[in-house]
Amino acid sequence: MNLNTLRFGEFGKLATALADWNTLVTNLEALQREAAEGLKGFADKADWAGVNSQVSREFITKTAGEFSDAYSQAKTVRNILQDTHDELVGHRERLKTALDNGLKKNLTVMDTGNGTFTVTMNVHPDRAAEGHTPPEHTPEDMTALRDEVARILGDATTSDSTAAEALKISVGQSELGFSDASFADRDAAAQSLKDAQRVADLMKKGDDMSPEEFDEANRLLAAHRADPLFQEKFATTLGPRGTMDFWADLSDGTDGGGLQRARLGQLADLQKNLGMTLAGATQSDSPAMRSWSDQLIQLSDQRFTQRGGDVYGFQMMSNLMRTGDWDNTFLNRYGDKLVATEKEMKIPDRFYQMEPTFKTNFIGEERGLDPMSGFMTALSNSPDAATEFFRDDQPQDNARWVLKDRPYFDDSPFKDGPNEAKDAAGRALLAAATGMNPNDPNARFVEHTDGHRAVLDRSLAILAETKDDFPAEFRDDMAKILANHGDSVHHTMSSLAADDSDPRQLDRKQLLEVTKQISRDQAAYGMLNEGLTHEIVRDIRYDRPDDPRETLLRAGATMGFLEEARYQALEVDKDDPTWTAKWVESGVGAAVSFIPVVDGVVDKGVGLAVEAWKQDEEQRINEENQRMKGDTFTARERQLQALADEWIAANQGHLDGGNRYTITNDINGAAFDGNNRAQGLVGK
């Protein structure tokens, strides 16, 4: 900012704009409150069904969110303008005082253009009026005045430029709609920009950072990892290549590794903080961040040469994607490129393990050589992105590659336990089919969309093809998925015949095969049994078919279907006594958060039925694995009795002369029928 602009500038227009923004903030505050309490409040309480549950409800929720974002963004603009106006007025007063003090010493400041100025004598003694002696000054006085004016102009320039940058970034983060970035004042925004620049400058040093500089970078990342202004400034300043160069250099300790050794215990924290910061940056829809995403995806299949070997961009970035909420569009573009690259490799497990002698992941035991693990973790944290990734087979079949065709490898130095990448893929599939984040202990049931159902159908078809090669890592996740879609699963298991016109019915052969594979793990079977028990009791209590006995017979049929699947599972693993050698209760309760919301009446009935099943299991563990009467197990008798009693309690006015004996006989008969129908799906 030059001298005359600050000295003679009129801030009236800025004050008028500030007044307008104050009015806008007040109005938007009222609108966002009305949208949250009225529009969204009514939507949350409404009983949605069909297309309305998928379209109208989502539209209303997003609209209410836009009002909230508009209010936040307007308030941020107002706050920055307020501070900038006040600061510029303050700087002008400081300048006026400095100039007045200069005149008292016969010094004046002249604007020479192009942002420069000069300090000169105001009145030369030879040209002073007769009888007037101008004040005296020293060379030090001239230097002091020059420095003071320079400081004031510098401060004014900082106020103006940082306000402009903060406004451009915060407003530009959303091309359509409004950004939710919020700042209390211009100083906070300016500090965010300064800190982002500092961290980016430090990371450009790679592992040449001192331990103290490492600590500073980590501290600033942690402090600002939820700050949109910091996130975008940092990401665009370091750049995609700079990000990959930094992580490759920091990970490779073969070139001395002083920093790695000094801060080994803090590398995981830095990885988490860096990942969360970059994830937040991808949420910005600004041109700068769109360019950043494009460049990063272009670099992801390139190899970066380090002393300890070459690493792919995928291997570095996927490890930084283990934390944070990454943008859905970015995730799917990145995932499409990753799958396409791996298919071209044909044996990606060989390529990924070929050269690196160092690990690129410090969160957990994985070395970080398998990029699918980190990417799948990112997908599981972003259910909507996961649904898109697994739903379609165009332009390529991502789901088939991840769930069936991909050659996985052990990325842990310990050759025991589940494969970490498959485990992550199972969680991503769970997020895709349910709309819930499996890593969030507070996640709640989400109303299903067509996308969730499409993922369920595709995963059943693909995983059923694997037969007994079904990955053990997917069993618990598929159990939770089937429990989450309990209505369709119970309806299908209890159906008398296939019906392509029935939108609720799944493919029965695929469902039987996947249920069989789930049942090879006792804990996963426990999750599925409990989840379907929830659905059966809810069905008994609240579904009202023309003949109430339908819910009783369907309950028995589903139990029979489950028992046939378990028998087939035990036959596959009959040489492995693990399943039948002990009672494992770990699966019970593990799928509860994925079950559709129920009430106390249903919960009580479920609790009784599950407790009866546990007693059946405890009795069965020492019995030989065989069919009784060639049809089914006797081990379900207590659970069936509990369900029969639940049906009686819910249908006191519809017994039609039946009693506990005949109703129990009916549900047992339905179980035998369900068992036989399931047998028929695969033949003798």
XYZ file of C-alpha atoms in Angstrom:
684
model
C 0.000 0.000 0.000
C 1.467 3.374 -0.964
C 1.585 6.501 1.174
C -1.163 8.563 -0.443
C -3.617 5.633 -0.579
C -3.456 5.210 3.176
C -3.095 8.926 3.945
C -5.998 10.199 1.860
C -8.013 7.027 1.358
C -11.698 7.221 2.164
C -13.007 4.134 3.895
C -16.623 5.165 3.578
C -17.362 2.559 0.887
C -15.809 -0.151 3.043
C -17.914 1.008 5.987
C -21.046 0.894 3.820
C -20.193 -2.631 2.651
C -19.622 -3.645 6.255
C -23.040 -2.321 7.253
C -24.639 -4.297 4.409
C -22.878 -7.483 5.511
C -24.010 -6.921 9.089
C -27.594 -6.773 7.867
C -27.082 -9.896 5.751
C -25.607 -11.816 8.690
C -28.574 -10.899 10.888
C -31.054 -12.031 8.234
C -29.185 -15.243 7.448
C -28.945 -16.105 11.126
C -32.733 -16.021 11.336
C -33.087 -18.037 8.123
C -30.627 -20.739 9.156
C -32.387 -21.081 12.524
C -35.726 -21.399 10.765
C -34.268 -23.946 8.324
C -32.715 -26.015 11.127
C -35.634 -25.919 13.540
C -38.457 -25.740 11.017
C -37.562 -27.239 7.654
C -35.073 -29.882 8.825
C -36.825 -30.350 12.153
C -40.055 -31.383 10.451
C -38.122 -33.570 8.006
C -36.351 -35.417 10.825
C -39.659 -36.201 12.518
C -41.480 -37.231 9.326
C -42.153 -40.863 8.446
C -40.431 -41.112 5.067
C -40.933 -43.971 2.644
C -40.219 -44.871 -0.966
C -38.768 -42.256 -3.283
C -39.375 -39.491 -0.734
C -37.012 -41.178 1.729
C -34.243 -41.126 -0.887
C -34.847 -37.841 -2.701
C -36.982 -35.353 -0.776
C -35.436 -36.001 2.618
C -31.905 -35.675 1.259
C -32.825 -32.493 -0.620
C -34.330 -30.899 2.491
C -31.311 -31.859 4.604
C -28.884 -30.396 2.063
C -30.974 -27.239 1.706
C -30.983 -26.688 5.457
C -27.225 -27.222 5.443
C -26.796 -24.584 2.741
C -28.553 -22.007 4.918
C -26.162 -22.868 7.734
C -23.142 -22.612 5.423
C -24.406 -19.321 3.992
C -24.677 -17.893 7.502
C -21.182 -19.117 8.431
C -19.656 -17.731 5.260
C -21.402 -14.360 5.560
C -20.297 -14.068 9.165
C -16.707 -14.849 8.173
C -16.771 -12.209 5.421
C -18.295 -9.682 7.832
C -15.698 -10.435 10.515
C -12.777 -10.095 8.106
C -14.161 -6.845 6.662
C -14.798 -5.470 10.154
C -11.259 -6.168 11.308
C -9.720 -4.915 8.079
C -11.710 -1.669 8.216
C -10.776 -1.068 11.848
C -7.120 -1.908 11.229
C -6.807 0.332 8.181
C -8.414 3.223 10.045
C -5.981 2.572 12.872
C -3.010 2.495 10.507
C -4.136 5.801 8.970
C -4.285 7.396 12.449
C -0.781 6.064 13.187
C 0.422 7.559 9.893
C -1.180 10.902 10.638
C 0.463 10.998 14.057
C 3.858 10.113 12.579
C 3.551 12.808 9.914
C 2.473 15.417 12.490
C 5.423 14.510 14.691
C 7.703 14.883 11.673
C 6.402 18.353 10.935
C 7.258 19.350 14.481
C 10.845 18.643 13.503
C 10.506 20.319 10.107
C 10.275 16.963 8.289
C 7.739 15.977 5.647
C 7.069 12.708 3.793
C 6.443 12.737 0.031
C 4.847 9.959 -2.057
C 7.147 9.384 -5.038
C 4.933 6.789 -6.768
C 5.354 3.051 -7.335
C 4.963 2.408 -3.625
C 7.974 4.515 -2.595
C 8.313 7.685 -0.542
C 10.973 10.093 0.605
C 11.566 12.073 3.793
C 12.685 15.668 3.225
C 13.023 18.964 5.019
C 9.675 20.737 5.119
C 10.937 24.359 5.069
C 14.538 25.208 4.261
C 15.918 27.789 6.695
C 16.960 29.990 3.764
C 13.341 30.116 2.554
C 11.706 30.532 5.924
C 9.484 33.576 6.531
C 11.176 36.582 8.037
C 11.380 36.244 11.753
C 10.577 32.528 11.664
C 13.141 29.846 12.499
C 12.119 26.300 11.463
C 12.492 23.501 14.055
C 15.745 21.631 13.925
C 16.200 17.910 13.319
C 19.048 15.439 13.137
C 19.829 12.742 10.553
C 18.664 10.231 13.153
C 15.263 11.964 13.232
C 14.922 11.539 9.464
C 15.847 7.851 9.667
C 13.420 7.249 12.524
C 10.547 8.909 10.636
C 11.354 6.940 7.484
C 11.379 3.651 9.397
C 8.165 4.471 11.250
C 6.283 5.301 8.045
C 7.655 2.139 6.384
C 6.422 0.038 9.314
C 2.966 1.584 9.156
C 2.685 1.080 5.398
C 3.943 -2.491 5.809
C 1.323 -3.215 8.460
C -1.384 -1.691 6.293
C -0.253 -3.777 3.320
C -0.373 -6.923 5.461
C -3.873 -6.083 6.684
C -5.066 -5.498 3.136
C -3.318 -8.424 1.403
C -4.059 -11.092 4.026
C -7.694 -10.004 4.129
C -7.884 -10.328 0.349
C -6.255 -13.764 0.371
C -8.434 -15.015 3.225
C -11.588 -13.794 1.491
C -10.619 -15.367 -1.832
C -9.800 -18.756 -0.303
C -12.754 -18.951 2.068
C -15.284 -17.809 -0.548
C -13.679 -19.766 -3.384
C -13.812 -23.137 -1.610
C -17.255 -23.866 -3.006
C -17.886 -23.226 -6.686
C -21.599 -23.833 -6.169
C -23.341 -23.056 -2.898
C -21.500 -21.850 0.194
C -18.397 -22.776 2.132
C -18.617 -23.721 5.818
C -15.251 -22.117 6.609
C -15.594 -19.869 9.653
C -13.185 -17.356 11.223
C -13.695 -15.082 14.181
C -11.581 -12.260 12.756
C -8.997 -11.267 10.163
C -6.120 -11.862 12.556
C -7.117 -15.520 12.967
C -7.347 -15.920 9.196
C -4.004 -14.189 8.684
C -2.354 -16.430 11.280
C -3.728 -19.520 9.537
C -2.168 -18.411 6.260
C 1.137 -17.627 7.954
C 1.252 -20.987 9.740
C 0.381 -22.859 6.537
C 3.233 -21.163 4.712
C 5.586 -22.004 7.577
C 4.719 -25.722 7.601
C 4.994 -25.960 3.809
C 8.420 -24.282 3.916
C 9.594 -26.704 6.604
C 8.396 -29.748 4.708
C 10.217 -28.664 1.587
C 13.346 -29.538 3.581
C 12.244 -33.172 3.831
C 14.239 -35.125 6.399
C 16.734 -32.281 6.574
C 14.374 -30.699 9.084
C 15.774 -30.536 12.564
C 13.890 -32.439 15.276
C 12.719 -29.096 16.628
C 11.405 -28.058 13.208
C 9.662 -31.438 12.918
C 7.958 -30.752 16.250
C 6.904 -27.291 15.098
C 5.431 -28.624 11.847
C 3.582 -31.394 13.674
C 2.237 -28.967 16.267
C 0.935 -26.537 13.648
C -0.661 -29.326 11.622
C -2.441 -30.599 14.721
C -3.628 -27.114 15.651
C -5.028 -26.365 12.179
C -6.047 -29.788 10.842
C -9.737 -28.755 10.867
C -9.049 -25.242 9.517
C -10.159 -24.934 5.829
C -8.067 -21.818 5.195
C -4.902 -23.450 6.547
C -5.633 -26.705 4.708
C -5.904 -25.163 1.265
C -3.019 -22.732 1.704
C -0.759 -25.530 2.941
C -1.745 -28.036 0.245
C -1.384 -25.613 -2.655
C 1.878 -24.174 -1.327
C 3.581 -27.553 -0.837
C 1.952 -28.933 -3.994
C 1.238 -32.569 -4.955
C 4.814 -33.397 -5.943
C 6.155 -31.634 -2.885
C 3.823 -33.729 -0.723
C 5.018 -36.996 -2.273
C 8.672 -35.932 -2.201
C 8.363 -35.045 1.461
C 6.725 -38.315 2.509
C 9.143 -40.425 0.455
C 12.142 -38.585 1.904
C 10.856 -38.739 5.469
C 9.985 -42.446 5.192
C 13.354 -43.515 3.784
C 15.841 -43.663 6.615
C 18.576 -45.327 4.569
C 20.235 -41.993 3.801
C 21.252 -41.472 7.423
C 17.884 -41.410 9.093
C 18.813 -38.998 11.868
C 15.408 -37.334 11.953
C 13.591 -40.671 11.684
C 15.487 -42.071 14.659
C 15.044 -38.908 16.698
C 11.293 -38.702 16.113
C 10.302 -42.326 15.413
C 7.629 -42.224 18.109
C 6.013 -39.136 16.572
C 5.907 -40.240 12.925
C 2.442 -41.774 13.317
C 1.093 -38.502 14.758
C 2.576 -36.534 11.887
C 1.076 -38.997 9.392
C -2.362 -38.612 10.993
C -2.190 -34.820 11.144
C -0.869 -34.509 7.595
C -3.568 -36.857 6.302
C -6.372 -34.984 8.024
C -5.063 -31.665 6.705
C -4.848 -32.851 3.099
C -8.228 -34.570 3.353
C -9.832 -31.317 4.446
C -8.121 -29.466 1.614
C -9.711 -31.789 -0.972
C -13.141 -30.664 0.247
C -12.460 -27.258 -1.300
C -13.875 -26.779 -4.785
C -11.600 -23.883 -5.667
C -9.730 -23.854 -9.004
C -6.446 -24.171 -7.121
C -7.542 -27.349 -5.324
C -9.099 -28.845 -8.456
C -5.728 -28.383 -10.134
C -4.019 -29.909 -7.073
C -6.226 -33.003 -7.282
C -5.617 -33.378 -11.025
C -1.847 -33.181 -10.589
C -1.780 -35.599 -7.671
C -3.779 -38.246 -9.536
C -1.482 -37.832 -12.551
C 1.562 -38.405 -10.319
C 0.118 -41.348 -8.408
C 1.261 -44.082 -10.812
C 4.778 -42.646 -11.147
C 7.757 -44.024 -9.263
C 9.772 -41.857 -6.901
C 13.416 -42.840 -6.546
C 14.886 -42.947 -3.073
C 18.121 -44.409 -1.775
C 16.175 -47.286 -0.271
C 14.400 -48.072 -3.553
C 11.637 -46.772 -5.774
C 8.116 -46.229 -4.447
C 4.926 -45.496 -6.353
C 2.990 -42.325 -5.718
C 0.051 -44.567 -4.777
C 2.094 -46.129 -1.987
C 2.839 -42.773 -0.426
C -0.517 -41.063 -0.866
C -2.638 -44.028 0.229
C -0.848 -44.060 3.562
C -1.656 -40.388 4.046
C -5.303 -41.238 3.296
C -5.721 -43.446 6.374
C -7.101 -40.491 8.330
C -9.465 -37.634 7.549
C -12.584 -37.105 5.457
C -11.439 -36.998 1.821
C -13.627 -35.545 -0.899
C -15.891 -38.162 -2.502
C -15.145 -37.185 -6.088
C -11.405 -37.168 -5.422
C -11.568 -40.609 -3.791
C -13.365 -42.178 -6.723
C -11.081 -40.619 -9.322
C -8.073 -41.794 -7.315
C -9.596 -45.257 -6.848
C -10.404 -45.634 -10.544
C -6.790 -44.784 -11.394
C -5.456 -47.186 -8.750
C -7.556 -50.126 -9.979
C -6.766 -49.399 -13.630
C -3.033 -49.240 -12.854
C -3.114 -52.496 -10.905
C -4.963 -54.279 -13.710
C -2.293 -53.145 -16.143
C 0.372 -54.486 -13.776
C -1.497 -57.846 -13.682
C 0.571 -58.813 -10.626
C 0.620 -55.624 -8.528
C 1.689 -57.532 -5.410
C 5.057 -58.228 -7.086
C 5.539 -54.636 -8.246
C 4.708 -53.125 -4.863
C 7.186 -55.355 -3.009
C 9.932 -55.228 -5.619
C 12.241 -52.482 -4.388
C 11.433 -50.500 -1.226
C 13.488 -51.496 1.800
C 11.707 -48.958 3.994
C 8.148 -48.610 5.266
C 5.896 -45.746 4.227
C 3.291 -46.231 6.954
C 3.711 -45.640 10.685
C 0.101 -46.177 11.814
C -0.165 -49.776 12.979
C 2.004 -52.698 11.897
C 1.630 -52.491 8.115
C 4.684 -51.448 6.169
C 2.508 -49.399 3.827
C 3.626 -51.104 0.618
C 0.063 -52.091 -0.357
C -1.694 -48.859 -1.396
C -5.107 -50.553 -1.471
C -5.092 -50.801 2.319
C -4.857 -47.065 2.944
C -7.260 -46.258 0.115
C -9.860 -48.722 1.409
C -9.513 -47.151 4.847
C -10.237 -43.740 3.303
C -13.315 -45.167 1.564
C -14.626 -46.666 4.806
C -14.446 -43.191 6.361
C -16.495 -41.776 3.445
C -19.544 -44.048 2.949
C -21.000 -42.106 0.008
C -17.729 -42.399 -1.892
C -17.553 -46.092 -1.006
C -21.063 -46.649 -2.377
C -20.090 -45.054 -5.682
C -16.861 -47.077 -5.877
C -18.517 -50.475 -5.324
C -21.850 -49.831 -7.051
C -21.153 -49.803 -10.793
C -19.091 -51.903 -13.170
C -18.402 -49.008 -15.568
C -15.948 -47.732 -16.683
C -14.382 -50.693 -14.844
C -15.482 -53.239 -12.283
C -13.833 -51.943 -9.124
C -15.848 -54.217 -6.820
C -14.893 -57.425 -8.647
C -11.228 -56.454 -8.583
C -11.183 -55.644 -4.881
C -13.465 -58.453 -3.678
C -12.397 -61.333 -5.920
C -9.714 -60.896 -8.582
C -7.019 -58.829 -6.886
C -3.830 -60.646 -5.758
C -3.329 -59.456 -2.171
C -0.105 -59.895 -0.202
C 0.905 -59.806 3.446
C 2.113 -56.291 4.239
C 2.877 -56.921 7.889
C 6.242 -58.050 9.231
C 4.299 -60.569 11.316
C 2.926 -63.440 9.210
C -0.110 -64.023 11.361
C -3.648 -62.740 11.679
C -5.880 -61.341 8.944
C -4.632 -59.649 5.800
C -4.785 -55.931 6.577
C -5.734 -54.811 3.062
C -8.574 -57.351 2.865
C -9.712 -56.243 6.307
C -9.795 -52.634 5.093
C -11.641 -53.675 1.919
C -14.278 -55.419 4.045
C -14.849 -52.261 6.069
C -15.082 -50.183 2.880
C -17.677 -52.602 1.508
C -19.579 -52.347 4.781
C -19.642 -48.551 4.467
C -20.713 -48.811 0.821
C -23.659 -51.132 1.472
C -24.916 -49.445 4.655
C -24.052 -45.744 4.320
C -22.467 -45.949 7.785
C -18.857 -45.352 8.808
C -17.696 -48.605 10.448
C -14.824 -46.753 12.122
C -17.219 -44.442 13.986
C -18.463 -46.001 17.242
C -21.320 -43.477 17.282
C -22.533 -44.202 13.734
C -26.283 -44.669 13.453
C -28.488 -46.497 10.977
C -28.900 -44.736 7.608
C -31.989 -45.072 5.445
C -31.080 -47.202 2.446
C -30.763 -45.747 -1.038
C -30.840 -47.479 -4.407
C -27.051 -47.302 -4.301
C -26.854 -49.258 -1.052
C -29.085 -51.968 -2.495
C -27.040 -52.083 -5.701
C -23.863 -52.625 -3.662
C -25.575 -55.428 -1.730
C -26.678 -57.163 -4.946
C -23.252 -56.834 -6.576
C -21.305 -57.987 -3.523
C -23.547 -61.043 -3.103
C -23.035 -61.994 -6.743
C -19.251 -61.508 -6.694
C -18.570 -63.122 -3.319
C -20.857 -66.078 -4.014
C -18.586 -66.891 -6.962
C -15.603 -67.282 -4.618
C -17.321 -70.234 -2.890
C -14.965 -71.746 -0.296
C -12.229 -69.264 -1.252
C -14.383 -66.537 0.303
C -11.882 -64.328 2.222
C -12.161 -64.886 5.962
C -11.591 -61.139 6.449
C -14.951 -60.383 4.805
C -17.089 -62.659 7.013
C -17.836 -60.266 9.864
C -18.412 -57.336 7.504
C -20.851 -59.289 5.337
C -22.653 -60.443 8.490
C -23.165 -56.802 9.467
C -24.278 -55.917 5.930
C -26.915 -58.668 5.905
C -28.073 -57.626 9.381
C -28.276 -54.028 8.172
C -30.437 -55.150 5.228
C -32.368 -57.479 7.503
C -35.749 -56.767 5.913
C -34.653 -57.980 2.452
C -32.588 -60.838 3.874
C -35.366 -62.180 6.128
C -37.896 -61.749 3.323
C -35.655 -63.707 0.929
C -34.706 -66.492 3.331
C -38.367 -67.070 4.145
C -39.674 -66.889 0.566
C -41.394 -69.967 -0.844
C -39.948 -69.478 -4.332
C -37.866 -67.097 -6.410
C -39.800 -64.070 -7.645
C -38.004 -61.666 -9.991
C -40.887 -59.205 -9.705
C -40.419 -58.852 -5.943
C -38.129 -55.830 -5.309
C -37.359 -56.987 -1.768
C -36.098 -60.397 -2.784
C -32.406 -61.080 -3.225
C -30.880 -63.907 -5.247
C -31.509 -66.896 -2.959
C -28.627 -69.061 -4.194
C -26.140 -66.235 -3.793
C -27.541 -65.421 -0.361
C -27.228 -69.049 0.761
C -23.623 -69.296 -0.432
C -22.589 -66.044 1.269
C -24.462 -66.992 4.469
C -22.644 -70.341 4.425
C -19.277 -68.569 4.165
C -20.201 -66.160 6.973
C -21.193 -69.160 9.096
C -17.687 -70.628 8.896
C -16.809 -68.121 11.628
C -18.733 -68.541 14.876
C -18.539 -64.862 15.828
C -19.714 -63.713 12.382
C -22.562 -66.233 12.511
C -23.523 -64.833 15.908
C -23.717 -61.331 14.430
C -25.927 -62.511 11.592
C -28.180 -64.601 13.813
C -28.718 -61.733 16.219
C -29.275 -59.242 13.401
C -31.925 -61.397 11.753
C -33.527 -62.097 15.125
C -34.005 -58.331 15.432
C -35.695 -58.270 12.040
C -37.870 -61.314 12.811
C -39.143 -59.830 16.077
C -39.747 -56.453 14.416
C -41.628 -58.284 11.659
C -43.766 -60.116 14.227
C -44.541 -56.929 16.138
C -45.203 -54.428 13.377
C -45.770 -56.087 9.987
C -49.458 -56.666 9.401
C -50.016 -59.167 6.546
C -53.537 -60.373 5.703
C -52.857 -63.516 7.730
C -50.813 -62.825 10.893
C -49.529 -66.423 10.831
C -47.321 -65.381 7.903
C -44.874 -63.658 10.274
C -44.708 -66.842 12.393
C -44.016 -69.088 9.408
C -41.491 -66.658 7.965
C -39.671 -66.633 11.317
C -39.348 -70.394 11.240
C -38.349 -70.490 7.577
C -35.514 -67.988 8.104
C -34.217 -69.954 11.091
C -34.257 -73.108 8.949
C -32.385 -71.330 6.145
C -29.741 -70.150 8.632
C -29.313 -73.640 10.075
C -28.821 -75.167 6.619
C -26.167 -72.557 5.835
C -24.423 -73.325 9.116
C -24.526 -77.060 8.469
C -22.935 -76.558 5.065
C -20.253 -74.357 6.676
C -19.434 -76.984 9.277
C -19.207 -79.636 6.572
C -16.613 -77.529 4.749
C -14.521 -77.183 7.903
C -15.329 -80.543 9.513
C -11.626 -81.301 9.874
C -11.183 -78.053 11.810
C -12.861 -78.362 15.222
C -12.503 -74.658 16.085
C -16.142 -73.775 15.465
C -17.654 -76.536 17.580
C -14.943 -76.833 20.207
C -15.957 -73.814 22.257
C -18.669 -71.230 22.737
C -17.675 -67.824 21.345
C -19.835 -64.915 22.459
C -17.787 -62.162 20.818
C -20.131 -61.901 17.842
C -23.218 -61.212 19.946
C -23.935 -57.478 20.072
C -21.218 -56.586 17.549
C -23.702 -55.810 14.774
C -26.258 -53.936 16.876
C -25.333 -50.458 15.620
C -25.889 -51.603 12.012
C -29.406 -52.887 12.726
C -32.353 -50.632 11.823
C -33.605 -48.625 14.782
C -36.079 -50.548 16.937
C -37.845 -49.898 20.238
C -37.933 -51.315 23.740
C -40.640 -53.879 22.976
C -38.625 -55.339 20.102
C -35.389 -55.187 22.083
C -36.951 -57.204 24.886
C -38.185 -59.889 22.507
C -34.824 -60.019 20.740
C -33.011 -60.321 24.040
C -35.090 -63.342 25.054
C -34.633 -65.039 21.685
C -30.876 -64.406 21.569
C -30.468 -65.660 25.119
C -32.354 -68.831 24.151
C -30.062 -69.251 21.137
C -26.988 -68.903 23.368
C -28.331 -71.675 25.590
C -28.849 -73.809 22.490
C -25.260 -73.160 21.444
C -23.860 -74.043 24.847
C -25.716 -77.342 24.716
C -24.684 -78.076 21.148
C -20.928 -77.539 21.427
C -20.233 -81.051 22.641
C -22.615 -82.763 20.209
C -21.575 -84.341 16.956
C -22.074 -82.220 13.840
C -24.879 -84.128 12.154
C -28.411 -83.674 10.913
C -31.216 -84.953 13.091
C -33.771 -86.940 11.087
C -31.767 -86.008 8.006
C -33.199 -82.511 7.969
C -31.918 -80.089 10.557
C -30.318 -79.472 13.925
C -32.237 -79.798 17.163
C -30.029 -77.069 18.561
C -32.404 -74.252 17.574
C -35.351 -75.455 19.660
C -35.085 -72.891 22.467
C -34.735 -70.003 20.021
C -37.737 -71.156 18.001
C -39.756 -71.511 21.197
C -38.800 -67.990 22.238
C -39.905 -66.661 18.839
C -43.168 -68.593 19.077
C -43.816 -67.036 22.497
C -43.025 -63.597 21.052
C -45.563 -64.197 18.276
C -48.219 -65.283 20.800
C -47.609 -62.122 22.876
C -47.977 -59.919 19.785
C -51.054 -61.696 18.361
C -53.379 -62.357 21.290
C -56.395 -61.483 19.168
C -55.390 -63.676 16.231
C -54.750 -67.108 17.740
C -57.830 -68.621 16.049
C -58.049 -71.459 18.515
C -54.327 -72.161 18.477
C -52.291 -72.572 21.615
C -48.615 -72.626 22.570
C -48.214 -76.245 21.484
C -49.731 -75.846 18.015
C -48.031 -72.518 17.361
C -44.652 -73.949 18.387
C -45.348 -76.912 16.127
C -46.093 -74.503 13.266
C -42.845 -72.559 13.649
C -40.852 -75.794 13.928
C -42.510 -77.100 10.771
C -41.708 -73.856 8.977
C -38.087 -74.230 10.076
C -37.929 -77.736 8.588
C -39.476 -76.409 5.376
C -37.006 -73.535 5.229
C -34.190 -75.976 5.833
C -35.361 -78.209 2.998
C -35.823 -75.298 0.582
C -32.283 -74.127 1.300
C -30.995 -77.641 0.643
C -32.824 -77.605 -2.672
C -31.000 -74.456 -3.779
C -27.728 -76.416 -4.030
C -29.047 -79.945 -4.540
C -28.256 -83.028 -2.502
